[in-house]
PDB file of C-alpha atoms in Angstrom:
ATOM      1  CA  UNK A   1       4.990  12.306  12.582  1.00 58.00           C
ATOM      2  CA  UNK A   2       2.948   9.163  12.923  1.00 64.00           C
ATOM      3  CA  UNK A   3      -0.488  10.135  13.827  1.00 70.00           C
ATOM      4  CA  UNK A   4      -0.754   7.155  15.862  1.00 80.00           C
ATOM      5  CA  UNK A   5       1.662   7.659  18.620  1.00 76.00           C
ATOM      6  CA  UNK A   6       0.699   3.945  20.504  1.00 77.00           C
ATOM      7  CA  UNK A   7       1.120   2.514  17.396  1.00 80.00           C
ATOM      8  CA  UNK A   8       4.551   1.466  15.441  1.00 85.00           C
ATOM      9  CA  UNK A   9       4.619   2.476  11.223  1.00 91.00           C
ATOM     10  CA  UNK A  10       5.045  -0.947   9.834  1.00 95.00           C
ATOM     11  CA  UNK A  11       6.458  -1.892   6.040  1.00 96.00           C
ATOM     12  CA  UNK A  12       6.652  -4.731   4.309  1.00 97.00           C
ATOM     13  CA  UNK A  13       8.750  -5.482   0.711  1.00 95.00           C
ATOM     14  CA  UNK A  14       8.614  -7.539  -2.356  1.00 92.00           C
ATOM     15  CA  UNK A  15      10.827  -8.301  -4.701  1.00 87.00           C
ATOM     16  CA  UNK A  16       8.865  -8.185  -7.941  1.00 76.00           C
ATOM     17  CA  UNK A  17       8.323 -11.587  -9.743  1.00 61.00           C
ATOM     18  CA  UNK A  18       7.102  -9.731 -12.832  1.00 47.00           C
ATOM     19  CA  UNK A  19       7.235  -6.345 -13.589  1.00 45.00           C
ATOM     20  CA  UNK A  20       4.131  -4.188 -14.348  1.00 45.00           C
ATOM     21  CA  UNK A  21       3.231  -4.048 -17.932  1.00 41.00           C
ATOM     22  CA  UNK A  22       5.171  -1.599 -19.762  1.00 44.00           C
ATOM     23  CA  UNK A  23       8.230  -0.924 -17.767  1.00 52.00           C
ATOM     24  CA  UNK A  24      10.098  -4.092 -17.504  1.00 47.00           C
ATOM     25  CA  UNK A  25      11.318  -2.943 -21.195  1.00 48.00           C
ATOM     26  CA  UNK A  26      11.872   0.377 -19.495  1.00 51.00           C
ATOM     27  CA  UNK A  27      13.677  -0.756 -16.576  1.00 52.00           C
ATOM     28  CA  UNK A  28      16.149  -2.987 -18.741  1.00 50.00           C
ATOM     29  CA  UNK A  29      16.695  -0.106 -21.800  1.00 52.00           C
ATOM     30  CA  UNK A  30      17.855   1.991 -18.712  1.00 53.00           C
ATOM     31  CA  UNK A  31      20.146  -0.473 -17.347  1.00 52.00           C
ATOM     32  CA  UNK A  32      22.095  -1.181 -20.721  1.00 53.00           C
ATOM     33  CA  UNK A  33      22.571   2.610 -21.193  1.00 53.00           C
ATOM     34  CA  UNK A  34      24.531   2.693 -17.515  1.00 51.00           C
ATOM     35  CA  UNK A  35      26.495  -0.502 -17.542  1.00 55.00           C
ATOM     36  CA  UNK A  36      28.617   0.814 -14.942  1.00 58.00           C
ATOM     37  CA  UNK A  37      26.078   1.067 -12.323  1.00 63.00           C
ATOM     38  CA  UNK A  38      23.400  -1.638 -11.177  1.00 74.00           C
ATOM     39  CA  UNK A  39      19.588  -1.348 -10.743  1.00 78.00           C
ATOM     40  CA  UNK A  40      17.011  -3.112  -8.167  1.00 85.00           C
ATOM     41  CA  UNK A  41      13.679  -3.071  -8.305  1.00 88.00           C
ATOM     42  CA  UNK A  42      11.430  -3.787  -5.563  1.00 94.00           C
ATOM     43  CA  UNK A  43       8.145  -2.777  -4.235  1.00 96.00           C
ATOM     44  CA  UNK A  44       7.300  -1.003  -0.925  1.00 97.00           C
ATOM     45  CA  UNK A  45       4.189  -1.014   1.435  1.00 98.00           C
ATOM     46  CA  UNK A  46       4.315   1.145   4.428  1.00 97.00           C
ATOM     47  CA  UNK A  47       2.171   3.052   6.854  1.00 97.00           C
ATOM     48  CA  UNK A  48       4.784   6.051   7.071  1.00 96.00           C
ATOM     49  CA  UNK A  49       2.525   8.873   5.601  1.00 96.00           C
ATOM     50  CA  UNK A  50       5.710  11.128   5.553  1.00 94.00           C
ATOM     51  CA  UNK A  51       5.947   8.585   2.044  1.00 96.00           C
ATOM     52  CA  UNK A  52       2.628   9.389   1.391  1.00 97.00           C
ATOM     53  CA  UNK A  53       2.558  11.817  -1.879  1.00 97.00           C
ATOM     54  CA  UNK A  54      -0.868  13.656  -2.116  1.00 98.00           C
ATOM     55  CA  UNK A  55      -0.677  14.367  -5.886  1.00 97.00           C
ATOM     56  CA  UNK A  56       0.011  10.643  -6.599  1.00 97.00           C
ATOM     57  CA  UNK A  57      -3.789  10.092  -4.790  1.00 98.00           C
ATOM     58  CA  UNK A  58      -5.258  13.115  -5.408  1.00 97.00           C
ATOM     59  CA  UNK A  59      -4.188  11.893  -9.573  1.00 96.00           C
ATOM     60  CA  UNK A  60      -5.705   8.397  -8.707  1.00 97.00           C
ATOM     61  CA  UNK A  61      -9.057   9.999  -7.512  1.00 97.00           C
ATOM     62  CA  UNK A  62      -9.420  11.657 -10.318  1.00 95.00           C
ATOM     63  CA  UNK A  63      -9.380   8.418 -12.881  1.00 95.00           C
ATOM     64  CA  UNK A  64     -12.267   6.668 -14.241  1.00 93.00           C
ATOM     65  CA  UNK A  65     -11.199   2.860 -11.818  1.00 94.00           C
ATOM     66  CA  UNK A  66     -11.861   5.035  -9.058  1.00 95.00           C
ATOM     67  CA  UNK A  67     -15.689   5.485  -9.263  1.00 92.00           C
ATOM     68  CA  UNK A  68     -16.580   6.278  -5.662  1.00 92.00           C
ATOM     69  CA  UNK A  69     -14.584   9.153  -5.381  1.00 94.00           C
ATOM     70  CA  UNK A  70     -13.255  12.537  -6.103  1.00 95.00           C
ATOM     71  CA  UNK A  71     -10.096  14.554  -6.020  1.00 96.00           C
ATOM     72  CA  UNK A  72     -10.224  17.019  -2.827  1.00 96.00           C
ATOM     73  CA  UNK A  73      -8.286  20.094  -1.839  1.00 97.00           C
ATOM     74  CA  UNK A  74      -5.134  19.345  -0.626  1.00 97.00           C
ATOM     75  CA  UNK A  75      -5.888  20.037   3.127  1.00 97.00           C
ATOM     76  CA  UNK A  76      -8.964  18.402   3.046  1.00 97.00           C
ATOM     77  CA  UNK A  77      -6.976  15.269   1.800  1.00 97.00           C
ATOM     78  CA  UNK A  78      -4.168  15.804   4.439  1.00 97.00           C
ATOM     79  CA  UNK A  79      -6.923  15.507   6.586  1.00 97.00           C
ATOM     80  CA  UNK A  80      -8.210  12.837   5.523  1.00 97.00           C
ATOM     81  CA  UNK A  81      -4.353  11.074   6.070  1.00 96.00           C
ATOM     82  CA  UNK A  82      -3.867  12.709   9.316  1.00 95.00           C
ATOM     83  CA  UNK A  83      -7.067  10.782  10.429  1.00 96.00           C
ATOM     84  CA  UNK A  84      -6.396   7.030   9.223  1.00 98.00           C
ATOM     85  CA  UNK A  85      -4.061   4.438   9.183  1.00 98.00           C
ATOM     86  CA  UNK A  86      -2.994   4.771   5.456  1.00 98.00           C
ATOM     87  CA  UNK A  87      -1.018   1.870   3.629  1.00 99.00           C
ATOM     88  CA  UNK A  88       1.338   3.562   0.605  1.00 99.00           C
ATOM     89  CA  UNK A  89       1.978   1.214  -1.651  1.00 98.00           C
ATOM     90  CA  UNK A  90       5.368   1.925  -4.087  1.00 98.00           C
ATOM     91  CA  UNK A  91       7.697   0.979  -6.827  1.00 95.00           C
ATOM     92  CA  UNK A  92      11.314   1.964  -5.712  1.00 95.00           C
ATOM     93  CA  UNK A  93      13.796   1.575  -7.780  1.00 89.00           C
ATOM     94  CA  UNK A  94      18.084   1.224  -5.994  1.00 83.00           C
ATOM     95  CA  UNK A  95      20.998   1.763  -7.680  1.00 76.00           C
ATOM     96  CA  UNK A  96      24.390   0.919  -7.057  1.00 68.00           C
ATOM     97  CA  UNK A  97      27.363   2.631  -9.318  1.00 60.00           C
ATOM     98  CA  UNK A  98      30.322   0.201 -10.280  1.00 55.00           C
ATOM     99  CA  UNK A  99      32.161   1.238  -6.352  1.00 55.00           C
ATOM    100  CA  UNK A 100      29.505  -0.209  -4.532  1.00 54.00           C
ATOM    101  CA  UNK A 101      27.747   3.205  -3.513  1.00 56.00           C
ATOM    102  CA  UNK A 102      24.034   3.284  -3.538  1.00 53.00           C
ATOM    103  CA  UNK A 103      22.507   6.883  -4.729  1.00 51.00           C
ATOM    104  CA  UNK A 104      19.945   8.164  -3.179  1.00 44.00           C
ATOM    105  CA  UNK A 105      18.301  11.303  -4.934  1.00 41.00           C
ATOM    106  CA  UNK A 106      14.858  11.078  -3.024  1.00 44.00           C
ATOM    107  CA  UNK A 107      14.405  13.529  -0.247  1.00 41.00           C
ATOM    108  CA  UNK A 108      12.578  10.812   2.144  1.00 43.00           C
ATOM    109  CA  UNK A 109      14.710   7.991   1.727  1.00 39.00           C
ATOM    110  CA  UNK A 110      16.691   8.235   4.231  1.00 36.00           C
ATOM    111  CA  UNK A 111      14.000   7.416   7.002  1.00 39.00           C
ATOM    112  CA  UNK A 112      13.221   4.989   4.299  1.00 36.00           C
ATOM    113  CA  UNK A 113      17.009   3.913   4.487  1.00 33.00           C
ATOM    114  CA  UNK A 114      16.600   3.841   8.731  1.00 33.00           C
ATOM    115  CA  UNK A 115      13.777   1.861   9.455  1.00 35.00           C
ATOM    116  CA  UNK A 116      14.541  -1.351   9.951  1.00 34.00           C
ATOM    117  CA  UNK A 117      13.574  -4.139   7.846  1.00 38.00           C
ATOM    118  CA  UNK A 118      10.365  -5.789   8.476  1.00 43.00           C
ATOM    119  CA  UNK A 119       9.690  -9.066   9.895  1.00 39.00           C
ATOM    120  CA  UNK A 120       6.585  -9.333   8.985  1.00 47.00           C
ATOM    121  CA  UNK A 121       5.164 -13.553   8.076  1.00 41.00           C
ATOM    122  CA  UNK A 122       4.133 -11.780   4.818  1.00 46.00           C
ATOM    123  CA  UNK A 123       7.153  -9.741   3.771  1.00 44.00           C
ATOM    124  CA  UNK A 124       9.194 -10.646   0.859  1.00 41.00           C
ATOM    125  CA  UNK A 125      13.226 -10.274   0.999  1.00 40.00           C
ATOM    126  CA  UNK A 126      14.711  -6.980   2.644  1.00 40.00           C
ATOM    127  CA  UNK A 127      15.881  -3.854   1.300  1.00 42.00           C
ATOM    128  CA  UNK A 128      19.613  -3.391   1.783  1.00 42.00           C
ATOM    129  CA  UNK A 129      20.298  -0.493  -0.202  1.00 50.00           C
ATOM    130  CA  UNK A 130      18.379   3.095  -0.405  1.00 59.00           C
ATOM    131  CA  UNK A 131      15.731   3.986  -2.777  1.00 56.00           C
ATOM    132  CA  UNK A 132      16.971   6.106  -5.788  1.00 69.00           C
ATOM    133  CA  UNK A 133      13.536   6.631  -6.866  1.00 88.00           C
ATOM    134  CA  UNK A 134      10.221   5.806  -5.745  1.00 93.00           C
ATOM    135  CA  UNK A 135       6.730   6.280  -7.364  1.00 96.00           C
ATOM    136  CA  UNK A 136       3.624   5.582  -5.437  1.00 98.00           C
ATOM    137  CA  UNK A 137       1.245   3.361  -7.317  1.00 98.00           C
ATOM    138  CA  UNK A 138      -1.481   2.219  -4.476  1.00 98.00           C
ATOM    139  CA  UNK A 139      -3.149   2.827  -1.358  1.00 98.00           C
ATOM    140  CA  UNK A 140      -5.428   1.712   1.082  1.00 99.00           C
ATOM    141  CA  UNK A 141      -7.041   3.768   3.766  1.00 98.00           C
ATOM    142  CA  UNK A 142      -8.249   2.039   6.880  1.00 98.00           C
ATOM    143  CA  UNK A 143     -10.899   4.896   9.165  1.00 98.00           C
ATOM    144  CA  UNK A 144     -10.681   3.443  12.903  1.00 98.00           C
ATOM    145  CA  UNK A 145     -10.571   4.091  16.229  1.00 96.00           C
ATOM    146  CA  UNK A 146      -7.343   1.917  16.650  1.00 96.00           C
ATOM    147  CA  UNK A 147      -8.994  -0.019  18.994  1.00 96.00           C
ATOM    148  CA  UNK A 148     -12.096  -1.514  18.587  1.00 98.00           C
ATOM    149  CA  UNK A 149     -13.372  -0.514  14.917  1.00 98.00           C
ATOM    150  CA  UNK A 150     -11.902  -0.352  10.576  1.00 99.00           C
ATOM    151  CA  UNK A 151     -13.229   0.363   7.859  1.00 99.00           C
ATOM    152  CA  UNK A 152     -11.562  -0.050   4.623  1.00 99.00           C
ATOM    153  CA  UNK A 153     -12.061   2.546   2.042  1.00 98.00           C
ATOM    154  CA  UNK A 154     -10.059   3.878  -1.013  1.00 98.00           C
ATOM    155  CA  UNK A 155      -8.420   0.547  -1.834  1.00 98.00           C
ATOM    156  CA  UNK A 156      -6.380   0.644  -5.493  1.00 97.00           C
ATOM    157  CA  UNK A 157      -3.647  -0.078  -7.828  1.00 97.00           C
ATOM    158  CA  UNK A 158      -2.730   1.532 -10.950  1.00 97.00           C
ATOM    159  CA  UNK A 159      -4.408  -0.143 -13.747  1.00 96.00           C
ATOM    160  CA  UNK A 160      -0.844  -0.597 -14.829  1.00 95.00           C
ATOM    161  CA  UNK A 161       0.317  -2.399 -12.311  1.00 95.00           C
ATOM    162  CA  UNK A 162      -2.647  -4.887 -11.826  1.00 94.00           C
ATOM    163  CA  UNK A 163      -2.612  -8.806 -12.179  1.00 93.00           C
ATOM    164  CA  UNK A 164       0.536  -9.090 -10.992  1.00 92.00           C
ATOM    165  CA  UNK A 165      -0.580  -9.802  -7.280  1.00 95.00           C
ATOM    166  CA  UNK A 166       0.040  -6.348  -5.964  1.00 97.00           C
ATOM    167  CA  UNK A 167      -3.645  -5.791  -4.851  1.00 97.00           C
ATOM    168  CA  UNK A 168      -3.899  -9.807  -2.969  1.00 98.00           C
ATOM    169  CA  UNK A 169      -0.572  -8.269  -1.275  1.00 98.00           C
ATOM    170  CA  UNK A 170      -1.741  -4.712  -0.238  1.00 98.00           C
ATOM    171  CA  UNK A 171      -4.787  -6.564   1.313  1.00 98.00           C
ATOM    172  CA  UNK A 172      -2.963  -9.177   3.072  1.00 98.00           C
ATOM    173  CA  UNK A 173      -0.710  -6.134   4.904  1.00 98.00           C
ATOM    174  CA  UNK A 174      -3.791  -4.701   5.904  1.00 98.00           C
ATOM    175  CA  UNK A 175      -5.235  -7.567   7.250  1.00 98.00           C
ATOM    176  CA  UNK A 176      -1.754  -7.830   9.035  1.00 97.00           C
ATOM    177  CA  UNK A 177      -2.094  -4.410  10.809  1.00 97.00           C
ATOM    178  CA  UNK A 178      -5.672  -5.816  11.743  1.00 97.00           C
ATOM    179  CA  UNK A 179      -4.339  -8.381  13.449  1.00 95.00           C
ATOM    180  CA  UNK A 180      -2.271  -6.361  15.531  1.00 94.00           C
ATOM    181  CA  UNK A 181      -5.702  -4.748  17.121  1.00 95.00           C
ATOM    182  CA  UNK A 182      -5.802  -7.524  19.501  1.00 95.00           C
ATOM    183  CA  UNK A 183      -9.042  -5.416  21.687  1.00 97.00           C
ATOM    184  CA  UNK A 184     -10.520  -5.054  17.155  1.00 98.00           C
ATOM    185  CA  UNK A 185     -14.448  -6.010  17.336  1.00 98.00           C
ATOM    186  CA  UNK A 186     -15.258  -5.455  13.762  1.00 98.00           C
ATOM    187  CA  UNK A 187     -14.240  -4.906  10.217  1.00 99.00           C
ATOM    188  CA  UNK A 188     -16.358  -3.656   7.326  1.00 99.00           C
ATOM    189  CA  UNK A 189     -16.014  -2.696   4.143  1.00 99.00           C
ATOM    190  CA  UNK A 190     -17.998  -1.239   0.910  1.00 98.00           C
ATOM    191  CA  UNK A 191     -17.681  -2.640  -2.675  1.00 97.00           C
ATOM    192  CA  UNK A 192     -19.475  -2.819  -5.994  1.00 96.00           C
ATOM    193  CA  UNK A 193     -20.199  -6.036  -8.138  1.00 95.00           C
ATOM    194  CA  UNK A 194     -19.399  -9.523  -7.872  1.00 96.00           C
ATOM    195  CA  UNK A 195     -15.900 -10.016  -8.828  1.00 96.00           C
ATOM    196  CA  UNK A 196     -14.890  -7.144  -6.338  1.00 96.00           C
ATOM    197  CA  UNK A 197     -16.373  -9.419  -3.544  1.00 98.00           C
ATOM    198  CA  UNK A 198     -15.411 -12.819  -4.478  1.00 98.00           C
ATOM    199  CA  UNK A 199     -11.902 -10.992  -3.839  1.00 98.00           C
ATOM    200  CA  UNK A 200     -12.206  -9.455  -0.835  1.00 98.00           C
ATOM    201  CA  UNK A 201     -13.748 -12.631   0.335  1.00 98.00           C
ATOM    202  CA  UNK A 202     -10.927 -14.903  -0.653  1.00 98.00           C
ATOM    203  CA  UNK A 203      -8.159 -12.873   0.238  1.00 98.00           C
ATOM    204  CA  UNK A 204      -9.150 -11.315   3.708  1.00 98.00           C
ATOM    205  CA  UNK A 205     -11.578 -13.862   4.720  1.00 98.00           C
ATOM    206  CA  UNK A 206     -14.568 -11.312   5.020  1.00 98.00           C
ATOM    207  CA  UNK A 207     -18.079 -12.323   4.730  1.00 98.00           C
ATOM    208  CA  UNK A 208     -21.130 -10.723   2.891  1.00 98.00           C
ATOM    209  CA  UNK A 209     -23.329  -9.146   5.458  1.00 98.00           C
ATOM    210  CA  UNK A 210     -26.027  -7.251   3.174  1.00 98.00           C
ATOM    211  CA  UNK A 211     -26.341  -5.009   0.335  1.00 97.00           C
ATOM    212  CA  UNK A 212     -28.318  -1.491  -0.328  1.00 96.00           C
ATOM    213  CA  UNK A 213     -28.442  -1.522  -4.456  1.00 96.00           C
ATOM    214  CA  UNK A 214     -25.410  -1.951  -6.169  1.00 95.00           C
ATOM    215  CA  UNK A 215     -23.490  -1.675  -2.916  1.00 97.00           C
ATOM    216  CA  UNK A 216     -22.081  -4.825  -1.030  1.00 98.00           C
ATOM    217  CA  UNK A 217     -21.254  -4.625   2.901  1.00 98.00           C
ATOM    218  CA  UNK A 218     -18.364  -7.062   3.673  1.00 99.00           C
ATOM    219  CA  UNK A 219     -16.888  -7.815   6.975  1.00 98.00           C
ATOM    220  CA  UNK A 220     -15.533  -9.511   9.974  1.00 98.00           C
ATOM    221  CA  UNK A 221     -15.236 -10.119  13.688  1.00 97.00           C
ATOM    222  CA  UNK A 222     -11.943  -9.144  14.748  1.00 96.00           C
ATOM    223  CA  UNK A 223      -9.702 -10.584  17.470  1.00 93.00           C
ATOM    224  CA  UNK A 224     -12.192  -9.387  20.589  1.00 95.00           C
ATOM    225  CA  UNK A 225     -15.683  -9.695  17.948  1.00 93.00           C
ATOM    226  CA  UNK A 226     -18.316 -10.832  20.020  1.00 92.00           C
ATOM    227  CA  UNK A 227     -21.232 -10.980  17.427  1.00 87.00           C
TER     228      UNK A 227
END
């Protein structure tokens, strides 16, 4: 169940212009071993947490990219979900066998399958078959009231999967579901070192408002910001 009733899960999809380091080999070995059935990839944001897969983050945590954090117990991490607006971001993977069937071997796929497709300025292509697989590879976690205050925390991508604009996009939906807190005030965020900023200041528009040490506080007045 959303934990948001007043608000709408949203999703947005992208049809990958280059696969991730290391598995576009993958993805094609696979596909000349089945040459009777037909694979496409695509990647998935959403703010369903029923997609959300706690081992996935609770694995991410644990890395060395991840500096600021920590894995958690599992119900301390549930939560955590249960209490933000959390953005999943995935690689699916659809097949379709020589018939034109789709398979569809994930348990959550089919509210996957039933949602409709987004219309979102920012989305890229629709999905018209089911997900056959799908590994979660980022997240971003945004702490608010819903109404009048966010802050974004947690924000990553698999080192794997980086430079190939899958961070500029998981930004750019958040900054979407920001936009649709038309009574928002303010946005903040925490980061570390210069190149971190310089990002989060050319892709969302946020502006440096201090810093305590190595820390850098970013934000923005949102749709009803005053000051």
């Amino acid at each position: 169940m959303y934990p948001f009733p007043h608000l709408k899960p949203q999703e947005w999809t992208k049809q990958p212009l280059e696969i991730a380091k290391n598995n576009y080999n993958n993805h094609a070995a696979n596909d000349d071993d089945n040459n009777t059935s037909s694979q496409t990839y695509y990647y998935l944001i959403s703010t369903d947490p029923s997609l959300l897969s706690l081992e996935a983050i609770n694995s991410s945590f644990a890395q060395d990219f991840m500096y600021w954090t920590k894995p958690a117990p599992m119900e301390t991490l549930q939560r955590m979900i249960n209490n933000s607006i959390c953005l999943g971001l995935y690689e699916c993977t659809s097949t379709t066998t020589a018939s034109g069937d789709s398979t569809d071997n994930n348990n959550n796929n089919n509210d996957v399958e039933e949602r409709p497709a987004s219309t979102s300025s920012i989305a890229h292509g629709a999905r018209t078959e089911p997900a056959s697989a799908r590994i979660q590879i980022g997240f971003a976690r945004l702490v608010t009231d819903t109404v009048t205050f966010a802050y974004l925390t947690d924000v990553y991508v698999l080192p794997e999967y980086q430079g190939t604009g899958l961070g500029s996009w998981l930004l750019q939906c958040v900054d979407e579901v920001l936009d649709g807190m038309t009574d928002l005030r303010r946005f903040m965020l925490l980061t570390v070192g210069d190149r971190a900023e310089g990002f989060y200041r050319s892709v969302m528009g946020v502006e440096t408002m201090g810093r305590n040490g190595k820390v850098i506080i970013l934000g923005k007045k949102g749709r009803a910001g005053v000051v």
